[in-house]
mmCIF file of C-alpha atoms in Angstrom:
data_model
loop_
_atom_site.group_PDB
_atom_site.id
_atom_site.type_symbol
_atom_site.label_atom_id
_atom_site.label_comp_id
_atom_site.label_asym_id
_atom_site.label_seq_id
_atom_site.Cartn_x
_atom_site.Cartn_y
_atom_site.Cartn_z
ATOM 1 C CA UNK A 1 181.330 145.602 201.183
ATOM 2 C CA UNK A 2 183.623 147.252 198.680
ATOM 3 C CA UNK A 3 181.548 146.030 196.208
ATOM 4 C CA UNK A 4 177.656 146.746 197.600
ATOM 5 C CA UNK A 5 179.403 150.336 197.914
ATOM 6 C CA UNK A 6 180.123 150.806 193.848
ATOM 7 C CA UNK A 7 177.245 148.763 192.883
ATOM 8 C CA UNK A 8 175.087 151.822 195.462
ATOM 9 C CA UNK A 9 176.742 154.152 193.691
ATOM 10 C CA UNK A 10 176.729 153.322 189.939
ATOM 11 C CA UNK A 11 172.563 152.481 190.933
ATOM 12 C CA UNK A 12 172.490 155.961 192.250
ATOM 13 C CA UNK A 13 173.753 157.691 189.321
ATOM 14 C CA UNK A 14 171.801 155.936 186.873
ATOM 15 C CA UNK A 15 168.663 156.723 188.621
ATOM 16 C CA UNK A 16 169.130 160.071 188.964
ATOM 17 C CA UNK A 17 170.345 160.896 185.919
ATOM 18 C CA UNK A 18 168.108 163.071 183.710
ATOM 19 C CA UNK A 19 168.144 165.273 181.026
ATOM 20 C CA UNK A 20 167.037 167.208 177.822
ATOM 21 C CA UNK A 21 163.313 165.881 176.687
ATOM 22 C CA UNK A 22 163.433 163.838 173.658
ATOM 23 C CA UNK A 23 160.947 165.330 170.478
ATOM 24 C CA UNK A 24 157.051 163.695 170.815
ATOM 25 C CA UNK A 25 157.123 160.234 169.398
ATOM 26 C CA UNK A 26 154.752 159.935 166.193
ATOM 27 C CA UNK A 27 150.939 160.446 166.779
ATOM 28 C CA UNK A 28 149.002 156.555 167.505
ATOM 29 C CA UNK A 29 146.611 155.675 164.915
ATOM 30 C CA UNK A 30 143.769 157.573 165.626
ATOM 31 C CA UNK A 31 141.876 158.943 162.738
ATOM 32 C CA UNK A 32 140.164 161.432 162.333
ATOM 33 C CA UNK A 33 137.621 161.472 159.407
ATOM 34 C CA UNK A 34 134.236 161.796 158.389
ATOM 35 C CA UNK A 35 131.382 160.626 156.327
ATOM 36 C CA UNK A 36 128.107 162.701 155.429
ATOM 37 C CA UNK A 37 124.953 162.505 153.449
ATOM 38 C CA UNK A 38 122.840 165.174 151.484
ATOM 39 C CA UNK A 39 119.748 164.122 150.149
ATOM 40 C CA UNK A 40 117.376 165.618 147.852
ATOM 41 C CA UNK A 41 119.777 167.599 145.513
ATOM 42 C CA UNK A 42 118.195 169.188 143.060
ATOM 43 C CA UNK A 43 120.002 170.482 139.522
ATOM 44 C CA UNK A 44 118.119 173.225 137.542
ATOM 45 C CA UNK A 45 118.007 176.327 135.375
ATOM 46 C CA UNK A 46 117.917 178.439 138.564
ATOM 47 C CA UNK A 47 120.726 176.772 140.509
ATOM 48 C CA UNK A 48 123.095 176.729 137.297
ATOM 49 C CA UNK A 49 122.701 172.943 138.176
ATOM 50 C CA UNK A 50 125.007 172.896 140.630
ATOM 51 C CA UNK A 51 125.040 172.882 144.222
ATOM 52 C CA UNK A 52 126.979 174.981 146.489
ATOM 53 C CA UNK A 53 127.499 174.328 150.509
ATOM 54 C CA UNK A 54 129.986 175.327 153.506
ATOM 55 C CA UNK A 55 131.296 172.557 155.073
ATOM 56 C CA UNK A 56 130.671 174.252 157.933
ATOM 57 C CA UNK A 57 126.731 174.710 157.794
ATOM 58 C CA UNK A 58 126.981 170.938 156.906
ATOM 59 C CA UNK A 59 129.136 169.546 159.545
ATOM 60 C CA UNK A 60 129.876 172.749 161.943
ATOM 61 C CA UNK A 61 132.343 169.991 164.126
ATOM 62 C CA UNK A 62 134.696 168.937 161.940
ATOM 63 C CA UNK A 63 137.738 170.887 161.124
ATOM 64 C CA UNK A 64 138.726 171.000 157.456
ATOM 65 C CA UNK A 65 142.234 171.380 156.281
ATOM 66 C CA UNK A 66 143.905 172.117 153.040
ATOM 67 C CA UNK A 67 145.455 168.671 153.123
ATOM 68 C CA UNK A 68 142.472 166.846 153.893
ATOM 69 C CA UNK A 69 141.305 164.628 150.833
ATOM 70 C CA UNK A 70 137.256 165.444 150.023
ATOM 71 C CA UNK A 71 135.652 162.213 147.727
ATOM 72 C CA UNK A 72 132.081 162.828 146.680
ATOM 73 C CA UNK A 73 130.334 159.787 145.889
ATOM 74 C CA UNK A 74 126.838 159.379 143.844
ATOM 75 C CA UNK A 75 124.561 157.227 144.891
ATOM 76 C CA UNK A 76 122.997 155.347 141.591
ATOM 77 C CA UNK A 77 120.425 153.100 142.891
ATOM 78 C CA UNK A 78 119.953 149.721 144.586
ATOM 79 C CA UNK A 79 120.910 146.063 143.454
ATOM 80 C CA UNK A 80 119.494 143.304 145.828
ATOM 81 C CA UNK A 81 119.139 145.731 148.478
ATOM 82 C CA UNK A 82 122.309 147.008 148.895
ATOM 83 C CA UNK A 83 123.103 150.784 147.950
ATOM 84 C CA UNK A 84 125.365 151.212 144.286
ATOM 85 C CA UNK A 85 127.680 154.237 145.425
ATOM 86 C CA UNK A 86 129.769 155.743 142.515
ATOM 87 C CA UNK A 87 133.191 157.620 143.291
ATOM 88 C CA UNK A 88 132.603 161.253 141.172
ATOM 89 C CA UNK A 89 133.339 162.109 138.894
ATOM 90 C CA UNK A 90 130.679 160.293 137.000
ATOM 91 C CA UNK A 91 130.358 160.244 133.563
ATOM 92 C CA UNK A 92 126.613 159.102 131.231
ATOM 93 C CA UNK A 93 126.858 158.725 127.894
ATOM 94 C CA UNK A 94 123.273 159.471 127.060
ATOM 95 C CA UNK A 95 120.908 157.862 124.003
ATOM 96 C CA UNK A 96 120.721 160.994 122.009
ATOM 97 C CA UNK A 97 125.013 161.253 122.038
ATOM 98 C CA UNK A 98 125.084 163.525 124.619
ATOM 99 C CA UNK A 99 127.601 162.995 128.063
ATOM 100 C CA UNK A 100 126.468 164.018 131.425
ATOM 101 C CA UNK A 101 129.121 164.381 133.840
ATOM 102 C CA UNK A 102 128.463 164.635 137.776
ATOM 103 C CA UNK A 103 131.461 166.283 138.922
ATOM 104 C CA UNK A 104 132.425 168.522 142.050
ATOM 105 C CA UNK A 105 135.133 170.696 143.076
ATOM 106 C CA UNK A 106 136.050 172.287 146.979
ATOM 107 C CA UNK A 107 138.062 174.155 149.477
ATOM 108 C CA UNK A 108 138.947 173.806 152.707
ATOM 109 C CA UNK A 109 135.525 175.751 153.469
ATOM 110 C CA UNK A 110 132.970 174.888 150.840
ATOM 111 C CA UNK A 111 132.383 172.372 148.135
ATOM 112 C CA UNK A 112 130.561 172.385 145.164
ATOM 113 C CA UNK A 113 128.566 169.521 143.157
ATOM 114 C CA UNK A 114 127.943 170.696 139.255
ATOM 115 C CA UNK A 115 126.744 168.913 136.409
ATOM 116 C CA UNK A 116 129.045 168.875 133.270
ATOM 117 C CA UNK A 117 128.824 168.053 129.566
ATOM 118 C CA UNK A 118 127.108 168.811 125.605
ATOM 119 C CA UNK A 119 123.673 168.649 125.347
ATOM 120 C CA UNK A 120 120.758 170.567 127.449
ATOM 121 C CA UNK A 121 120.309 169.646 131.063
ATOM 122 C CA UNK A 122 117.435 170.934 130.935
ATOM 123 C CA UNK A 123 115.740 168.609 128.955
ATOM 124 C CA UNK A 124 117.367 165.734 130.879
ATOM 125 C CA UNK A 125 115.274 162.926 132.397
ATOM 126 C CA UNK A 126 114.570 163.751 136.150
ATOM 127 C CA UNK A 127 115.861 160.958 137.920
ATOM 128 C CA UNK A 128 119.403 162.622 136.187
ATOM 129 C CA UNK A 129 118.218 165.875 138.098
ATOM 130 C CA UNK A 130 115.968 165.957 141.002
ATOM 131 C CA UNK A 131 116.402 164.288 144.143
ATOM 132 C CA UNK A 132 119.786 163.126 143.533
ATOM 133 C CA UNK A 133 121.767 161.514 146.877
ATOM 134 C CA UNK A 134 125.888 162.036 147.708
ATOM 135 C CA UNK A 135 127.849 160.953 150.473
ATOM 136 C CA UNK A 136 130.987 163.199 151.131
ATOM 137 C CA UNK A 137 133.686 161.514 152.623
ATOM 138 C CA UNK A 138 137.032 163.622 154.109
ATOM 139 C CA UNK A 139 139.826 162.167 154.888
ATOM 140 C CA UNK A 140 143.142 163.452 156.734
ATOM 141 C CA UNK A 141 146.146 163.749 153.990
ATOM 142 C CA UNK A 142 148.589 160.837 155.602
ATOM 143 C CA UNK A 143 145.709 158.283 155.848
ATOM 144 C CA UNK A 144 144.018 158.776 152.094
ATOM 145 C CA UNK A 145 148.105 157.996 151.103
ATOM 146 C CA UNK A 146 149.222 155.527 153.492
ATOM 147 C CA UNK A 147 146.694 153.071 153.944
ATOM 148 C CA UNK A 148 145.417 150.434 151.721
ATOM 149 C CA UNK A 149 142.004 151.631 150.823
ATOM 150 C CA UNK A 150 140.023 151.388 147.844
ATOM 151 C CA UNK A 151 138.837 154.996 147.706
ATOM 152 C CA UNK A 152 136.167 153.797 144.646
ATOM 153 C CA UNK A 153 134.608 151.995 147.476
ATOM 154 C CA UNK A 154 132.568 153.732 149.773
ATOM 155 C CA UNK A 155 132.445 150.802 152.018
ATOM 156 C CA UNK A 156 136.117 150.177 152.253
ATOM 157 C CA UNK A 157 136.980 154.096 152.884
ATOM 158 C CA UNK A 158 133.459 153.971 155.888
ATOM 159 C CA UNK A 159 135.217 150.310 157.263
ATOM 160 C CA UNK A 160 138.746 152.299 157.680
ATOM 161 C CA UNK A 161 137.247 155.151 159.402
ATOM 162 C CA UNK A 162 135.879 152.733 161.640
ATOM 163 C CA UNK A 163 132.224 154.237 160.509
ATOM 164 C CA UNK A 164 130.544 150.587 161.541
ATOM 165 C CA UNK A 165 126.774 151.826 160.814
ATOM 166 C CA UNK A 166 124.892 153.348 158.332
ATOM 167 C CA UNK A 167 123.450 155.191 161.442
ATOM 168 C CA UNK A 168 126.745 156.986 162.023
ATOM 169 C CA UNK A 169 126.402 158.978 158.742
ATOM 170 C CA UNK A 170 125.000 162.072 159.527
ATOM 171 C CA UNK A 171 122.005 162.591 156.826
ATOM 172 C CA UNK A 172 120.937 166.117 156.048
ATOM 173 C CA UNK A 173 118.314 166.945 153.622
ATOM 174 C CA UNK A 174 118.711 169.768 151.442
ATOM 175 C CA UNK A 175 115.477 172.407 151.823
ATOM 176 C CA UNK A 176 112.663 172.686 148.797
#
């Protein structure tokens, strides 16, 4: 009996022993990112060729932060029907010596996409120029540095977002 009584006891005060709450344990692995298209970019004399948007007028639900990692990726054609995506910057070495550079630059609010180089852009081809096609991709500081991810890939970076479809990319198509 002696010993139900302690064993009562000590069961007592372990169960009702409580204190202080501990710090919150380290956010799961939920990540937040996201992937967008702009289609039919146009670089010319009047836009400086460059083009200029808000993040915000682009995708108005997505946060951005400072830490955030922005890629910009070119898209250069297709190869046996599959889409050639090109991490910017992206540099041409053009016939007549000249280098084109695609090249981009942001904040936490806007982003810009700007040509760069020698040479005249105006006189450039058009498909260098009109109706060009990027995918922005922004990713959250900790899992751009801490994951194995081939940012040069498009694909990889869309697969560890867990972006399964081409149909989750929100398109937008820039006014003419």
């Amino acid at each position: 009996m002696k010993k139900l009584f302690t064993l009562l006891l000590v069961t007592s005060i372990l169960i009702s022993c409580t204190g202080e709450q501990g710090p919150p344990g380290p956010q799961g692995p939920y990540i937040v990112g996201n992937v967008f298209e702009i289609e039919n970019v146009d670089f010319n004399v009047s836009n400086d060729f460059s083009f200029f948007g808000y993040f915000n007028e682009f995708i108005p639900q997505v946060e951005i932060y400072t830490s955030d990692v922005v890629l910009v990726y070119l898209w250069e054609g297709m190869d046996n029907g599959n889409d050639i995506w090109s991490l910017m910057p992206q540099t041409f070495y053009m016939t007549d010596g000249g280098i084109l550079e695609y090249n981009f630059n942001h904040t936490d609010e806007d982003f810009a996409i700007y040509l760069n180089g020698n040479g005249n852009f105006a006189n450039l081809d058009p498909s260098y120029t009109q109706d060009q096609i990027f995918r922005i991709a922004i990713l959250p500081a900790d899992f751009a540095q801490n994951n194995n991810v081939d940012i040069t890939n498009i694909y990889d970076v869309m697969s560890a977002l867990e972006i399964t479809s081409e149909k989750n990319i929100q398109t937008l198509e820039v006014a003419k």
